[in-house]
Amino acid sequence: MPHGDARQPLLHARGVRKIFPGTIALDGVDFSLHAGEVHALLGENGAGKSTLIKCLTGAYRRDGGDILLDGESIDPKGTLDAQAYGIGTVYQEVNLLPNLSVAENLSLGHQPTRFGMISVRAMNARAREVLSQYGLDIDVTRTLDSYSVAVQQVIAIARAVMLSGKVLILDEPTASLDAHEVKMLFDVVRSLKERGLGIVFISHFLDQIFEISDRLTVLRNGQLVGTEVTAEIDRVRLINMMLGRELEHETRAHGKLHEAAGDPRLVFSGFGRKGRIEPFDLSIHAGEVIGVAGLLGSGRTETAEVLFGVAHHDSGEARQDGAPVSLMSPRQAIKAGFGFCPEDRKTDGVIADLSVRENIALALQARIGWMRRIPDREQKAMANDYIRKLDIRTPDAEKPVGLLSGGNQQKVMLARWLVTNPSFLILDEPTRGIDVGAHAEIIRLIEELCAQGMSLLVISSELDELVAYSHRVIVVRDRRHVAELAGDQITTGNMVRAIAAPEREAVN
Amino acid sequence: MTGFKLLLRRILPQLITLALVVGLISIMFPGFFEISLANGRLYGSPVDIFNRGAPVALLAIGMTLVIATGGIDLSVGAVMAICGAVAAWGITEGYGLLPTLLMALAAGLACGLWNGLLVAFLGIQPIVATLILMVAGRGIAQLITEGAILTFNHEGMIFFGSGSLLTVPTPIIIAILTGALVTLIVRRSALGMLIEAIGINFRASTLAGVNTRVLLVAVYMTSGLCAALAGIIAAADIRGADANNAGLWLELDAILAVVIGGTSLLGGRFSLIASLIGALIIQAVNTGILLSGFPPEFNLIIKAVIILIILVLQSPRVRTVLAFLSTARADAAGQEKKVVEP
Amino acid sequence: MISKKALVGAGVLASMLMMSSSVMAQTVGFSQIGSESGWRAAETTLTLQQAKERGIDLKFADAQQKQENQIKALRSFIAQGVDAILIAPVVATGWDSVLEEAKEAEIPVILLDRMVDSSKDLYLTAVGSDLVHEGSVAGQWLVDTLAGKDCNVVELQGTTGSSPAIDRKNGFEQAIKGHDNIKLIRSQTGDFTRTKGKEVMESFLKAEGGGKNICALYAHNDDMAVGAIQAIKEAGLKPGSDILVVSIDAVPDIFQAMAAGEANATVELTPNMAGPAFDALAAYMKDGTMPPKFIQTESKLYTQADDPQAVYEQKKDLGY
């Protein structure tokens, strides 16, 4: 598929806008898909991938822009409507009915009938025929959940193609498949491509993008970064597009070279968990900031989760000031003086209906135990103190935290841990989805905390942010720690190369 | 004083509802408010509402905490039957009052422990986990009573059903003391906040270091303990343990009391006192129906209609509309002086 | 369940005794509903007792409230070739095919206590109580006792819509009809339970001037009466004298109340359904005497004059 294809695109989105209260989720994004093309859609969390898909399929009403199908403007009112236009979607979590038979799942809603009754025989025959086109020869009378996720995925695709037949959107279809299953899925995708379907492919596995896609479009913070022909772009450029840096030899802004003094505060050796993160070694000194760089799904969040005991480590050991320390649960980690601000604030972080005061007091209260309640007066003083220190924008400490903006929620999360006076704080994407002002404040805070002697581990996809405050940077790829950068080596260029390098170790 | 004002604002809808129901009864039955002393015990319809409402009120205390964690306890009625049976068995076997009471309470705690372990450690959905004991519980109670109503005549035990302290019937005292004690414990300690945190966001609470599983078990055990108290009262009231009928369907009344009390079934913020008023509202409706003299065929319909009206009036949408109407009226009256926030 | 084990043990013992005895011995299958009430348990006890006395080998099957279990039990009795089958059917419908199977195997079936909606030629006879009659016996007692004095009666009904509640209400009303001195002033359901009986009686007392307007209580079962008696006592009145108490069933606890002078009369719903059934069966086996299609058990009236303490002693171990 040449880049400047003169043909009319099958599906064409022009200047699509979607605004949520407080944020612009899509800011005038263009996207085009040709018949017989696999078009990958890339971007970090919150870049706007799924919002774009939902606008295309009518799950969201767009606030601006046009969507053209075969040159004609369409305005789908919902996913069923989009299906009628010819746009089908298959999600990562197969959204079929696991306890119905394969044939029933395929024909649900339009079963062949005979004298007003569903003809089971005709339904089964048709299901077998449809699946044979996908190289699947299975017993269609068995329930869907008796088959592997990959087979279910193919069945979901078959159903989507049957119902729509022009455009197929695959939203992270490979996330839970193994290599063999991915190959099977890709065979199906290729055959559909040959049949002339336009396929939108969303994944954060770069290898798969390079293998299957003809073109790719990168989104970042709701904006279009660019559309490229896959064969003409290399990994480093792609990662630069995704992470938003045009940088080759940017060095540290302020050569705050930190010579680790004395013995490390924390030493993790051979720490890891099967299937989540390969065993790694890590030592952290007092007053040191360890940055973690890597793409979504690379193992960066998993690193944080085994350190904090959210996912139990099944290998290795941890030592704190030389003595072994058990980290099999968040409670134990907190007892050891750890704190953890997770990436997904909404589901893992704030307790939306509780007040700012209660959210700030929660971790400290949990550590003290339920018997000794922190008196209201102290809670209030504590909350007001941090509302002032971190400039949390709230009318008062009693406001439910769910009503605050993302940046202020993030500050409440930080306050929750700061009142516990931790010695080691893990921040997973602390600056994601918050406005520019709050962004700068949080970075300043990170630097302040480490100046006070706290150890931090900060995960971020903002590479120049990592450059600004990290003493060392761990690069994570394919659920492995692949590189550790220190001092002068900490440049965004080095990080991007380490993230990109498919086979070789990137640094030096 | 602001704390008191906040509390009043929280329970105002329930108080108004209770006043309306009681008002309605006193119109239909003018002698409603007559209270006298009989056998050294307060006697009158309002006393009946408190006295008969005590078991459901006790269940509602435990149920409120369970629902606040986002769970539900369907087994409380059956646990009442079990604990009533244990109490009747213990007293007829001659174990003495105190050991018998302790055994009955221990049985309630054990039932709660069972529920809690299923929910917190095996991850079974609360409605399913507690359904098990709801179904099996009456069978267990029947095993203890050997299928019959196990009657007793122990004055000490009977005291818990039909005795009185300073003219106040014992069940009322037990319910009020339990309500006050549990409120004191959850609000003076950090338990209340931690329970709410679990109900709103279990995972986030775990990540903040809250001992979520242990707390869940403790909450179900509290529910079991409350059910045990209710079961002892129910058995003492009729001087016998009726395994088939003790506490039958009361779990639904308890859930209803919590709902009328304004605690969301999804968990989170809870108010024990509002649930207790909810239990009183339900019992007031029951007593009112009995006093009214309508044929029994209408009992359930009348009850359903009244509950429906209460729930509709308390629903967020209707409350928004009512608030809108009242501000609109105030606006009209106040020459549109009011500044409306955007 | 402990008692059930003992019962089964007794059955086994009885069958062992039988084997050594005469050729007159019969094997009878008994499909019981379950043990949902004390009365039901007493019926089971008495059936086993009666069988033992007559040297009958009784095969007992507890259906635990499920019709499918009863049908299974009946099929197994038929397969074992029993001489007769007793069944207390859990529901009224759905028995046709299994009763036909029994008929083809020439095994007579006797219904205990409850009826079925099948053709009458599918069973030998049904033994049961006439619920309307029970109500009228209670009503007649009240009429006789009052001897023309004015009396306001309150009624504790059984579960709304259940056939005992409807029939016992009708029987009572028939008996007091034409006696203008007796007025039924309040009637409310107590669901056949002690708790509700007590609660409803409390409201009756409040609604009727603290009980001053009430001269008698009629309860559809003894359990509700026992609950109501406590309510009357707690209101400072004397049950049995201030308020007369008459109820139905004759469970042991009401005899204790009668012995204490707190209840006045009860009408027995006898748990001994098996006795008349075995009698009819014996006659049928001996010379083919066809019993009537419905054998009504006696609805015996007990009052304080019938030495209630003695009746209590006699009944208390039947498993009520």
mmCIF file of C-alpha atoms in Angstrom, chain C residues 110-273:
data_model
loop_
_atom_site.group_PDB
_atom_site.id
_atom_site.type_symbol
_atom_site.label_atom_id
_atom_site.label_comp_id
_atom_site.label_asym_id
_atom_site.label_seq_id
_atom_site.Cartn_x
_atom_site.Cartn_y
_atom_site.Cartn_z
ATOM 1 C CA ILE C 110 -53.607 -45.219 50.999
ATOM 2 C CA LEU C 111 -53.310 -41.449 51.233
ATOM 3 C CA LEU C 112 -52.550 -40.002 54.640
ATOM 4 C CA ASP C 113 -53.553 -36.563 55.809
ATOM 5 C CA ARG C 114 -53.564 -34.866 52.401
ATOM 6 C CA MET C 115 -55.499 -35.459 49.172
ATOM 7 C CA VAL C 116 -54.429 -35.793 45.545
ATOM 8 C CA ASP C 117 -56.110 -34.583 42.360
ATOM 9 C CA SER C 118 -56.104 -38.027 40.734
ATOM 10 C CA SER C 119 -58.957 -40.324 39.844
ATOM 11 C CA LYS C 120 -60.460 -41.970 42.939
ATOM 12 C CA ASP C 121 -59.940 -45.497 41.634
ATOM 13 C CA LEU C 122 -56.161 -44.994 41.706
ATOM 14 C CA TYR C 123 -56.050 -45.300 45.500
ATOM 15 C CA LEU C 124 -57.743 -47.513 48.041
ATOM 16 C CA THR C 125 -58.733 -44.800 50.474
ATOM 17 C CA ALA C 126 -57.624 -41.549 52.017
ATOM 18 C CA VAL C 127 -57.348 -41.027 55.749
ATOM 19 C CA GLY C 128 -57.557 -37.467 56.930
ATOM 20 C CA SER C 129 -59.126 -34.902 59.086
ATOM 21 C CA ASP C 130 -61.986 -32.665 58.046
ATOM 22 C CA LEU C 131 -60.607 -29.176 58.557
ATOM 23 C CA VAL C 132 -64.013 -27.512 58.387
ATOM 24 C CA HIS C 133 -65.233 -29.909 61.025
ATOM 25 C CA GLU C 134 -62.310 -29.034 63.289
ATOM 26 C CA GLY C 135 -63.252 -25.362 63.090
ATOM 27 C CA SER C 136 -66.871 -26.101 63.884
ATOM 28 C CA VAL C 137 -65.938 -28.264 66.898
ATOM 29 C CA ALA C 138 -63.980 -25.300 68.262
ATOM 30 C CA GLY C 139 -66.883 -22.955 67.517
ATOM 31 C CA GLN C 140 -69.406 -25.297 69.085
ATOM 32 C CA TRP C 141 -67.319 -25.485 72.250
ATOM 33 C CA LEU C 142 -67.400 -21.700 72.502
ATOM 34 C CA VAL C 143 -71.156 -21.601 71.901
ATOM 35 C CA ASP C 144 -71.712 -24.213 74.607
ATOM 36 C CA THR C 145 -69.318 -22.629 77.093
ATOM 37 C CA LEU C 146 -70.772 -19.139 76.777
ATOM 38 C CA ALA C 147 -74.333 -20.392 77.110
ATOM 39 C CA GLY C 148 -75.763 -17.204 75.641
ATOM 40 C CA LYS C 149 -73.444 -14.679 77.292
ATOM 41 C CA ASP C 150 -72.262 -11.812 75.052
ATOM 42 C CA CYS C 151 -68.752 -12.356 73.758
ATOM 43 C CA ASN C 152 -66.387 -10.539 71.390
ATOM 44 C CA VAL C 153 -64.061 -12.994 69.697
ATOM 45 C CA VAL C 154 -60.726 -12.306 68.024
ATOM 46 C CA GLU C 155 -59.347 -14.793 65.529
ATOM 47 C CA LEU C 156 -55.773 -15.675 64.684
ATOM 48 C CA GLN C 157 -55.838 -17.075 61.160
ATOM 49 C CA GLY C 158 -53.348 -19.428 59.650
ATOM 50 C CA THR C 159 -51.261 -18.442 56.643
ATOM 51 C CA THR C 160 -53.435 -16.361 54.359
ATOM 52 C CA GLY C 161 -54.865 -18.432 51.541
ATOM 53 C CA SER C 162 -53.810 -21.834 52.911
ATOM 54 C CA SER C 163 -56.563 -24.463 52.994
ATOM 55 C CA PRO C 164 -56.390 -25.066 56.782
ATOM 56 C CA ALA C 165 -56.815 -21.330 57.347
ATOM 57 C CA ILE C 166 -59.794 -21.096 54.993
ATOM 58 C CA ASP C 167 -61.511 -24.269 56.230
ATOM 59 C CA ARG C 168 -60.954 -23.709 59.940
ATOM 60 C CA LYS C 169 -62.292 -20.182 59.575
ATOM 61 C CA ASN C 170 -65.377 -21.421 57.722
ATOM 62 C CA GLY C 171 -66.087 -24.222 60.213
ATOM 63 C CA PHE C 172 -65.872 -21.826 63.150
ATOM 64 C CA GLU C 173 -68.127 -19.282 61.480
ATOM 65 C CA GLN C 174 -70.684 -21.970 60.661
ATOM 66 C CA ALA C 175 -70.766 -23.060 64.302
ATOM 67 C CA ILE C 176 -71.310 -19.569 65.729
ATOM 68 C CA LYS C 177 -73.843 -18.616 63.047
ATOM 69 C CA GLY C 178 -77.190 -17.727 64.550
ATOM 70 C CA HIS C 179 -75.689 -17.117 67.983
ATOM 71 C CA ASP C 180 -75.917 -13.356 68.089
ATOM 72 C CA ASN C 181 -74.215 -13.181 71.452
ATOM 73 C CA ILE C 182 -70.914 -14.111 69.736
ATOM 74 C CA LYS C 183 -69.307 -11.468 67.573
ATOM 75 C CA LEU C 184 -66.089 -11.942 65.602
ATOM 76 C CA ILE C 185 -64.553 -8.482 65.988
ATOM 77 C CA ARG C 186 -61.032 -8.908 64.649
ATOM 78 C CA SER C 187 -59.364 -11.446 62.441
ATOM 79 C CA GLN C 188 -55.756 -11.307 61.305
ATOM 80 C CA THR C 189 -53.173 -13.793 60.130
ATOM 81 C CA GLY C 190 -50.536 -15.119 62.508
ATOM 82 C CA ASP C 191 -48.909 -17.343 59.856
ATOM 83 C CA PHE C 192 -49.303 -20.413 62.124
ATOM 84 C CA THR C 193 -46.249 -19.266 64.122
ATOM 85 C CA ARG C 194 -45.779 -18.407 67.771
ATOM 86 C CA THR C 195 -43.939 -15.186 67.060
ATOM 87 C CA LYS C 196 -46.624 -13.791 64.786
ATOM 88 C CA GLY C 197 -49.355 -15.112 67.053
ATOM 89 C CA LYS C 198 -47.887 -13.128 69.900
ATOM 90 C CA GLU C 199 -47.302 -9.989 67.837
ATOM 91 C CA VAL C 200 -50.799 -9.987 66.344
ATOM 92 C CA MET C 201 -52.399 -10.653 69.731
ATOM 93 C CA GLU C 202 -50.498 -7.680 71.138
ATOM 94 C CA SER C 203 -52.059 -5.469 68.484
ATOM 95 C CA PHE C 204 -55.526 -6.948 69.133
ATOM 96 C CA LEU C 205 -55.150 -6.078 72.796
ATOM 97 C CA LYS C 206 -54.093 -2.512 72.031
ATOM 98 C CA ALA C 207 -56.817 -2.030 69.473
ATOM 99 C CA GLU C 208 -59.546 -3.342 71.765
ATOM 100 C CA GLY C 209 -59.139 -1.222 74.861
ATOM 101 C CA GLY C 210 -56.227 -3.099 76.349
ATOM 102 C CA GLY C 211 -58.108 -6.354 75.933
ATOM 103 C CA LYS C 212 -61.157 -5.328 77.945
ATOM 104 C CA ASN C 213 -63.380 -5.750 74.871
ATOM 105 C CA ILE C 214 -62.126 -9.224 74.112
ATOM 106 C CA CYS C 215 -63.741 -12.227 75.741
ATOM 107 C CA ALA C 216 -62.354 -15.069 73.656
ATOM 108 C CA LEU C 217 -59.552 -15.972 71.272
ATOM 109 C CA TYR C 218 -59.873 -18.527 68.507
ATOM 110 C CA ALA C 219 -56.545 -19.547 66.983
ATOM 111 C CA HIS C 220 -56.224 -21.741 63.898
ATOM 112 C CA ASN C 221 -53.407 -23.631 65.554
ATOM 113 C CA ASP C 222 -52.002 -24.175 69.024
ATOM 114 C CA ASP C 223 -48.654 -22.525 68.297
ATOM 115 C CA MET C 224 -50.295 -19.172 67.623
ATOM 116 C CA ALA C 225 -52.401 -19.661 70.755
ATOM 117 C CA VAL C 226 -49.271 -20.309 72.840
ATOM 118 C CA GLY C 227 -47.760 -17.061 71.523
ATOM 119 C CA ALA C 228 -51.004 -15.166 72.121
ATOM 120 C CA ILE C 229 -51.272 -16.488 75.693
ATOM 121 C CA GLN C 230 -47.922 -14.863 76.468
ATOM 122 C CA ALA C 231 -49.117 -11.589 74.979
ATOM 123 C CA ILE C 232 -52.259 -11.711 77.105
ATOM 124 C CA LYS C 233 -50.221 -12.386 80.242
ATOM 125 C CA GLU C 234 -47.835 -9.549 79.450
ATOM 126 C CA ALA C 235 -50.820 -7.230 79.061
ATOM 127 C CA GLY C 236 -51.720 -7.996 82.650
ATOM 128 C CA LEU C 237 -54.715 -10.192 81.857
ATOM 129 C CA LYS C 238 -55.369 -13.818 82.693
ATOM 130 C CA PRO C 239 -55.624 -16.062 79.666
ATOM 131 C CA GLY C 240 -58.142 -18.815 80.239
ATOM 132 C CA SER C 241 -60.361 -16.677 82.440
ATOM 133 C CA ASP C 242 -60.215 -13.005 81.339
ATOM 134 C CA ILE C 243 -59.900 -14.169 77.762
ATOM 135 C CA LEU C 244 -60.979 -17.672 76.799
ATOM 136 C CA VAL C 245 -58.559 -19.482 74.502
ATOM 137 C CA VAL C 246 -59.599 -22.175 72.044
ATOM 138 C CA SER C 247 -57.385 -23.529 69.301
ATOM 139 C CA ILE C 248 -56.805 -26.541 67.044
ATOM 140 C CA ASP C 249 -54.144 -29.289 66.676
ATOM 141 C CA ALA C 250 -53.647 -30.519 70.257
ATOM 142 C CA VAL C 251 -49.859 -30.278 70.361
ATOM 143 C CA PRO C 252 -48.255 -31.061 73.751
ATOM 144 C CA ASP C 253 -47.437 -27.447 74.674
ATOM 145 C CA ILE C 254 -51.103 -26.411 74.658
ATOM 146 C CA PHE C 255 -51.823 -29.115 77.238
ATOM 147 C CA GLN C 256 -49.266 -27.557 79.537
ATOM 148 C CA ALA C 257 -51.049 -24.247 79.090
ATOM 149 C CA MET C 258 -54.365 -25.946 79.775
ATOM 150 C CA ALA C 259 -52.939 -27.591 82.879
ATOM 151 C CA ALA C 260 -51.894 -24.135 84.051
ATOM 152 C CA GLY C 261 -55.388 -22.848 83.361
ATOM 153 C CA GLU C 262 -54.171 -20.544 80.597
ATOM 154 C CA ALA C 263 -55.889 -22.252 77.689
ATOM 155 C CA ASN C 264 -59.402 -23.640 77.659
ATOM 156 C CA ALA C 265 -59.831 -26.053 74.800
ATOM 157 C CA THR C 266 -58.151 -27.578 71.803
ATOM 158 C CA VAL C 267 -59.391 -29.739 68.950
ATOM 159 C CA GLU C 268 -57.162 -32.630 68.078
ATOM 160 C CA LEU C 269 -55.816 -33.085 64.610
ATOM 161 C CA THR C 270 -54.672 -36.599 65.319
ATOM 162 C CA PRO C 271 -51.248 -37.585 64.071
ATOM 163 C CA ASN C 272 -52.446 -41.173 64.175
ATOM 164 C CA MET C 273 -53.549 -41.404 60.559
#
